[in-house]
Amino acid sequence: MKKIAIFIFLNFSIYYSNILSAQSQSVFVGGLFPTIDHSGTIVKNLDYSLYYFIALPLVNFENPDITRDANFLLLYLEHALTYKVNKFLSFSGSYVYQRENVIQSNFLNEHRFHIQATVKHPIKSITLKHRLRFDNRFVADRITRPVPYTHRLRYLIGLEVPIKNNKDNLYFTAYEEAFFNTFKGASAIYAENWAYAAMGMKLDKINKIELGLLYITWNTGGNNWFHQFYFQVTWISYLDFTKKNKLKNE
């Protein structure tokens, strides 16, 4: 069951990449994607989370020249609160600040508010995750200064599979997320896709580290796509403040 799920998941991402490449004039870049994923429980059923990353394309695969191609493409800062209905269902609200072309003159600043529902359920040792997110986006035009409102719907399906070893601290994780514009006049409905596959290690009760590959593609107009392949390093940490309060009361 594990091998089948992983095989289907990875081939689904490869299929998307091949289809898009064949039908479009595409750009392919590769780089690094450092990420911080921190969360914690404030009180029973209420969590907070911080999700920060930067995207650093370093090379254009068609004409490699790191001195010319290296770019600080994205800065992403997400801050969320999550209400856990139970161990399977949760609802979240979040504020995101994103800056594109971070140190370039053609930068874009975006303020985003999203709401989402997440469902997790086990199938034997595999944990499946479904997430539906609605993005409310305000992207500032650096020249004319207006901040138009747009919106989109995102659907993510993911999985986590434990890998048995002598410490039971290894796991495999992957996801696929599709982005659909929902506002009138959008240049494309299906506008973006992210796919991720990684190996994770639990360092202790609080910290984990994941090393994996992230594939992002953006529709840049018509049949043109911007394909990005990143080596992603993620530090994951979790704190439970309810346990600290219990110890104080005792």
Short mmCIF file of C-alpha atoms in Angstrom, two decimals:
data_model
loop_
_atom_site.label_atom_id
_atom_site.label_comp_id
_atom_site.label_asym_id
_atom_site.label_seq_id
_atom_site.Cartn_x
_atom_site.Cartn_y
_atom_site.Cartn_z
CA MET A 1 0.00 0.00 0.00
CA LYS A 2 2.81 2.43 0.88
CA LYS A 3 4.73 1.77 -2.34
CA ILE A 4 1.59 2.19 -4.46
CA ALA A 5 0.65 5.51 -2.83
CA ILE A 6 4.18 6.92 -3.26
CA PHE A 7 4.40 5.70 -6.87
CA ILE A 8 1.07 7.31 -7.84
CA PHE A 9 1.93 10.56 -6.08
CA LEU A 10 5.31 11.06 -7.73
CA ASN A 11 4.14 10.05 -11.19
CA PHE A 12 1.21 12.46 -10.96
CA SER A 13 3.70 15.34 -10.53
CA ILE A 14 5.94 14.11 -13.36
CA TYR A 15 2.89 13.82 -15.63
CA TYR A 16 1.94 17.45 -14.97
CA SER A 17 5.47 18.63 -15.70
CA ASN A 18 5.69 16.74 -18.99
CA ILE A 19 2.30 17.91 -20.24
CA LEU A 20 3.05 21.55 -19.48
CA SER A 21 6.48 21.39 -21.07
CA ALA A 22 5.18 19.86 -24.28
CA GLN A 23 2.44 22.46 -24.78
CA SER A 24 4.23 25.66 -23.92
CA GLN A 25 7.26 27.88 -24.23
CA SER A 26 8.72 27.18 -20.81
CA VAL A 27 11.50 28.47 -18.59
CA PHE A 28 13.22 26.01 -16.23
CA VAL A 29 15.20 27.15 -13.19
CA GLY A 30 16.64 25.43 -10.14
CA GLY A 31 17.71 26.58 -6.71
CA LEU A 32 17.27 26.46 -2.94
CA PHE A 33 14.15 26.80 -0.77
CA PRO A 34 14.99 27.22 2.97
CA THR A 35 11.86 26.94 5.13
CA ILE A 36 10.83 27.37 8.77
CA ASP A 37 7.61 25.65 9.90
CA HIS A 38 6.77 26.37 13.54
CA SER A 39 3.52 25.71 15.38
CA GLY A 40 2.23 25.41 18.91
CA THR A 41 -0.84 24.77 21.02
CA ILE A 42 -2.00 27.84 22.96
CA VAL A 43 -5.03 26.36 24.69
CA LYS A 44 -7.08 23.24 24.09
CA ASN A 45 -8.21 23.09 20.42
CA LEU A 46 -6.42 26.33 19.46
CA ASP A 47 -3.04 26.37 17.69
CA TYR A 48 -0.86 29.08 16.21
CA SER A 49 1.59 28.58 13.34
CA LEU A 50 4.37 30.44 11.53
CA TYR A 51 5.45 29.38 8.06
CA TYR A 52 8.37 31.27 6.52
CA PHE A 53 10.37 30.58 3.37
CA ILE A 54 12.56 32.17 0.75
CA ALA A 55 12.88 31.01 -2.86
CA LEU A 56 16.34 31.35 -4.40
CA PRO A 57 16.59 30.35 -8.08
CA LEU A 58 20.28 29.91 -8.86
CA VAL A 59 20.48 28.56 -12.39
CA ASN A 60 18.54 28.55 -15.65
CA PHE A 61 18.78 24.99 -16.96
CA GLU A 62 18.71 26.06 -20.62
CA ASN A 63 21.60 28.55 -20.36
CA PRO A 64 23.33 28.02 -17.00
CA ASP A 65 25.13 31.06 -15.62
CA ILE A 66 24.85 31.37 -11.85
CA THR A 67 26.30 34.89 -11.80
CA ARG A 68 23.47 36.05 -14.04
CA ASP A 69 20.61 33.75 -13.01
CA ALA A 70 20.86 33.86 -9.20
CA ASN A 71 17.84 35.69 -7.83
CA PHE A 72 16.02 36.31 -4.55
CA LEU A 73 12.60 35.50 -6.02
CA LEU A 74 10.28 35.20 -3.01
CA LEU A 75 10.01 36.14 0.65
CA TYR A 76 6.96 34.55 2.30
CA LEU A 77 5.78 35.13 5.91
CA GLU A 78 2.59 33.36 7.04
CA HIS A 79 0.95 33.73 10.48
CA ALA A 80 -2.08 31.60 11.29
CA LEU A 81 -4.51 30.52 14.00
CA THR A 82 -6.13 27.10 13.80
CA TYR A 83 -9.21 25.76 15.59
CA LYS A 84 -9.10 21.97 15.91
CA VAL A 85 -12.60 20.48 15.92
CA ASN A 86 -11.06 17.08 16.59
CA LYS A 87 -7.91 15.19 15.58
CA PHE A 88 -9.22 14.84 12.01
CA LEU A 89 -10.79 18.24 11.18
CA SER A 90 -9.52 21.82 11.65
CA PHE A 91 -10.22 25.35 10.39
CA SER A 92 -7.63 28.10 10.01
CA GLY A 93 -7.35 31.80 9.30
CA SER A 94 -4.08 33.44 8.28
CA TYR A 95 -2.33 36.64 7.27
CA VAL A 96 0.49 36.41 4.71
CA TYR A 97 3.02 38.95 3.55
CA GLN A 98 4.77 38.01 0.32
CA ARG A 99 7.34 39.94 -1.70
CA GLU A 100 8.28 38.84 -5.21
CA ASN A 101 11.60 39.82 -6.84
CA VAL A 102 12.70 40.82 -3.37
CA ILE A 103 15.77 42.93 -4.12
CA GLN A 104 14.91 43.91 -7.69
CA SER A 105 13.41 47.16 -8.94
CA ASN A 106 10.37 45.26 -10.30
CA PHE A 107 9.34 43.91 -6.87
CA LEU A 108 5.73 43.15 -5.96
CA ASN A 109 4.32 43.34 -2.43
CA GLU A 110 1.31 41.21 -1.57
CA HIS A 111 -0.91 41.14 1.51
CA ARG A 112 -3.02 38.01 1.69
CA PHE A 113 -5.72 36.72 4.01
CA HIS A 114 -6.84 33.13 3.68
CA ILE A 115 -9.27 30.76 5.31
CA GLN A 116 -8.97 27.01 5.03
CA ALA A 117 -10.34 23.65 6.11
CA THR A 118 -8.06 20.65 6.66
CA VAL A 119 -9.05 17.00 6.97
CA LYS A 120 -6.62 14.26 7.99
CA HIS A 121 -7.41 10.57 8.08
CA PRO A 122 -5.32 7.41 8.45
CA ILE A 123 -5.24 4.49 6.02
CA LYS A 124 -3.31 1.82 7.89
CA SER A 125 0.09 3.47 8.59
CA ILE A 126 -0.40 6.25 6.00
CA THR A 127 -1.84 9.62 7.04
CA LEU A 128 -3.68 11.37 4.23
CA LYS A 129 -4.28 15.11 4.28
CA HIS A 130 -6.79 17.18 2.31
CA ARG A 131 -6.69 20.98 2.49
CA LEU A 132 -9.03 23.47 0.83
CA ARG A 133 -7.88 27.10 1.00
CA PHE A 134 -9.47 30.34 -0.22
CA ASP A 135 -6.96 33.15 -0.80
CA ASN A 136 -7.96 36.81 -0.62
CA ARG A 137 -5.13 38.69 -2.34
CA PHE A 138 -4.08 42.35 -2.40
CA VAL A 139 -1.09 42.82 -4.71
CA ALA A 140 0.25 46.39 -4.74
CA ASP A 141 1.30 47.94 -8.05
CA ARG A 142 4.61 49.61 -7.28
CA ILE A 143 4.16 52.18 -10.09
CA THR A 144 0.49 53.22 -10.16
CA ARG A 145 -0.09 52.36 -6.47
CA PRO A 146 -3.56 50.72 -6.68
CA VAL A 147 -4.06 47.51 -4.70
CA PRO A 148 -6.62 45.40 -6.60
CA TYR A 149 -8.44 42.57 -4.84
CA THR A 150 -8.29 39.11 -6.40
CA HIS A 151 -9.03 35.65 -5.08
CA ARG A 152 -8.33 32.01 -5.79
CA LEU A 153 -9.09 28.50 -4.56
CA ARG A 154 -6.39 25.99 -3.70
CA TYR A 155 -6.68 22.25 -3.15
CA LEU A 156 -3.89 20.20 -1.56
CA ILE A 157 -3.66 16.45 -1.12
CA GLY A 158 -0.75 15.07 0.87
CA LEU A 159 0.49 12.03 2.71
CA GLU A 160 2.94 11.01 5.39
CA VAL A 161 4.33 7.48 5.71
CA PRO A 162 6.48 6.29 8.63
CA ILE A 163 9.66 4.43 7.73
CA LYS A 164 10.49 1.70 10.22
CA ASN A 165 14.01 1.82 11.61
CA ASN A 166 15.60 1.15 14.97
CA LYS A 167 14.58 4.59 16.28
CA ASP A 168 11.22 4.95 14.44
CA ASN A 169 12.16 8.55 13.67
CA LEU A 170 12.11 8.56 9.85
CA TYR A 171 9.19 9.27 7.53
CA PHE A 172 8.36 10.07 3.92
CA THR A 173 6.06 12.99 3.08
CA ALA A 174 4.67 14.41 -0.15
CA TYR A 175 1.92 16.69 -1.44
CA GLU A 176 0.37 18.08 -4.59
CA GLU A 177 -1.43 21.45 -4.61
CA ALA A 178 -3.36 23.02 -7.50
CA PHE A 179 -4.27 26.75 -7.65
CA PHE A 180 -7.40 28.04 -9.43
CA ASN A 181 -8.18 31.71 -10.01
CA THR A 182 -11.80 32.53 -9.16
CA PHE A 183 -12.01 36.25 -9.99
CA LYS A 184 -13.52 37.67 -13.17
CA GLY A 185 -11.07 38.48 -15.95
CA ALA A 186 -8.29 36.13 -14.82
CA SER A 187 -5.80 35.37 -17.59
CA ALA A 188 -5.88 31.66 -16.58
CA ILE A 189 -8.11 29.57 -14.34
CA TYR A 190 -5.54 26.88 -13.57
CA ALA A 191 -2.65 29.20 -12.75
CA GLU A 192 -0.19 27.43 -10.47
CA ASN A 193 0.89 24.05 -9.11
CA TRP A 194 3.19 22.89 -6.31
CA ALA A 195 4.47 19.34 -5.77
CA TYR A 196 6.76 18.20 -2.96
CA ALA A 197 8.44 14.97 -1.87
CA ALA A 198 10.84 14.66 1.07
CA MET A 199 12.40 12.48 3.71
CA GLY A 200 11.90 13.62 7.28
CA MET A 201 13.65 12.89 10.56
CA LYS A 202 12.32 13.47 14.08
CA LEU A 203 15.25 14.92 16.02
CA ASP A 204 13.44 15.01 19.38
CA LYS A 205 9.95 15.66 20.74
CA ILE A 206 10.03 19.27 19.51
CA ASN A 207 12.10 19.36 16.32
CA LYS A 208 12.09 17.69 12.91
CA ILE A 209 14.05 18.25 9.72
CA GLU A 210 12.91 17.54 6.15
CA LEU A 211 15.08 17.33 3.03
CA GLY A 212 13.33 17.08 -0.30
CA LEU A 213 12.49 18.34 -3.76
CA LEU A 214 9.89 21.02 -4.50
CA TYR A 215 8.48 21.64 -7.97
CA ILE A 216 6.57 24.89 -8.61
CA THR A 217 5.08 26.00 -11.90
CA TRP A 218 3.39 29.35 -12.65
CA ASN A 219 1.29 30.28 -15.64
CA THR A 220 2.95 33.45 -16.95
CA GLY A 221 0.41 34.10 -19.72
CA GLY A 222 -1.17 31.99 -22.43
CA ASN A 223 0.62 28.64 -22.67
CA ASN A 224 3.80 29.99 -21.07
CA TRP A 225 4.92 28.43 -17.80
CA PHE A 226 7.70 29.19 -15.34
CA HIS A 227 9.01 25.88 -13.94
CA GLN A 228 10.99 26.00 -10.70
CA PHE A 229 12.82 23.05 -9.16
CA TYR A 230 14.13 23.57 -5.63
CA PHE A 231 16.06 21.61 -3.04
CA GLN A 232 14.00 22.35 0.07
CA VAL A 233 15.36 22.20 3.61
CA THR A 234 12.67 22.58 6.28
CA TRP A 235 13.10 22.97 10.02
CA ILE A 236 9.87 21.99 11.79
CA SER A 237 9.25 22.72 15.45
CA TYR A 238 6.27 22.40 17.79
CA LEU A 239 5.54 23.67 21.31
CA ASP A 240 2.64 22.72 23.57
CA PHE A 241 1.99 25.52 26.07
CA THR A 242 -0.90 23.63 27.68
CA LYS A 243 1.58 21.09 29.10
CA LYS A 244 3.66 23.89 30.65
CA ASN A 245 0.54 25.33 32.27
CA LYS A 246 -0.38 21.90 33.65
CA LEU A 247 3.06 21.52 35.21
CA LYS A 248 2.80 24.96 36.84
CA ASN A 249 -0.61 24.11 38.32
CA GLU A 250 0.75 20.87 39.71
#
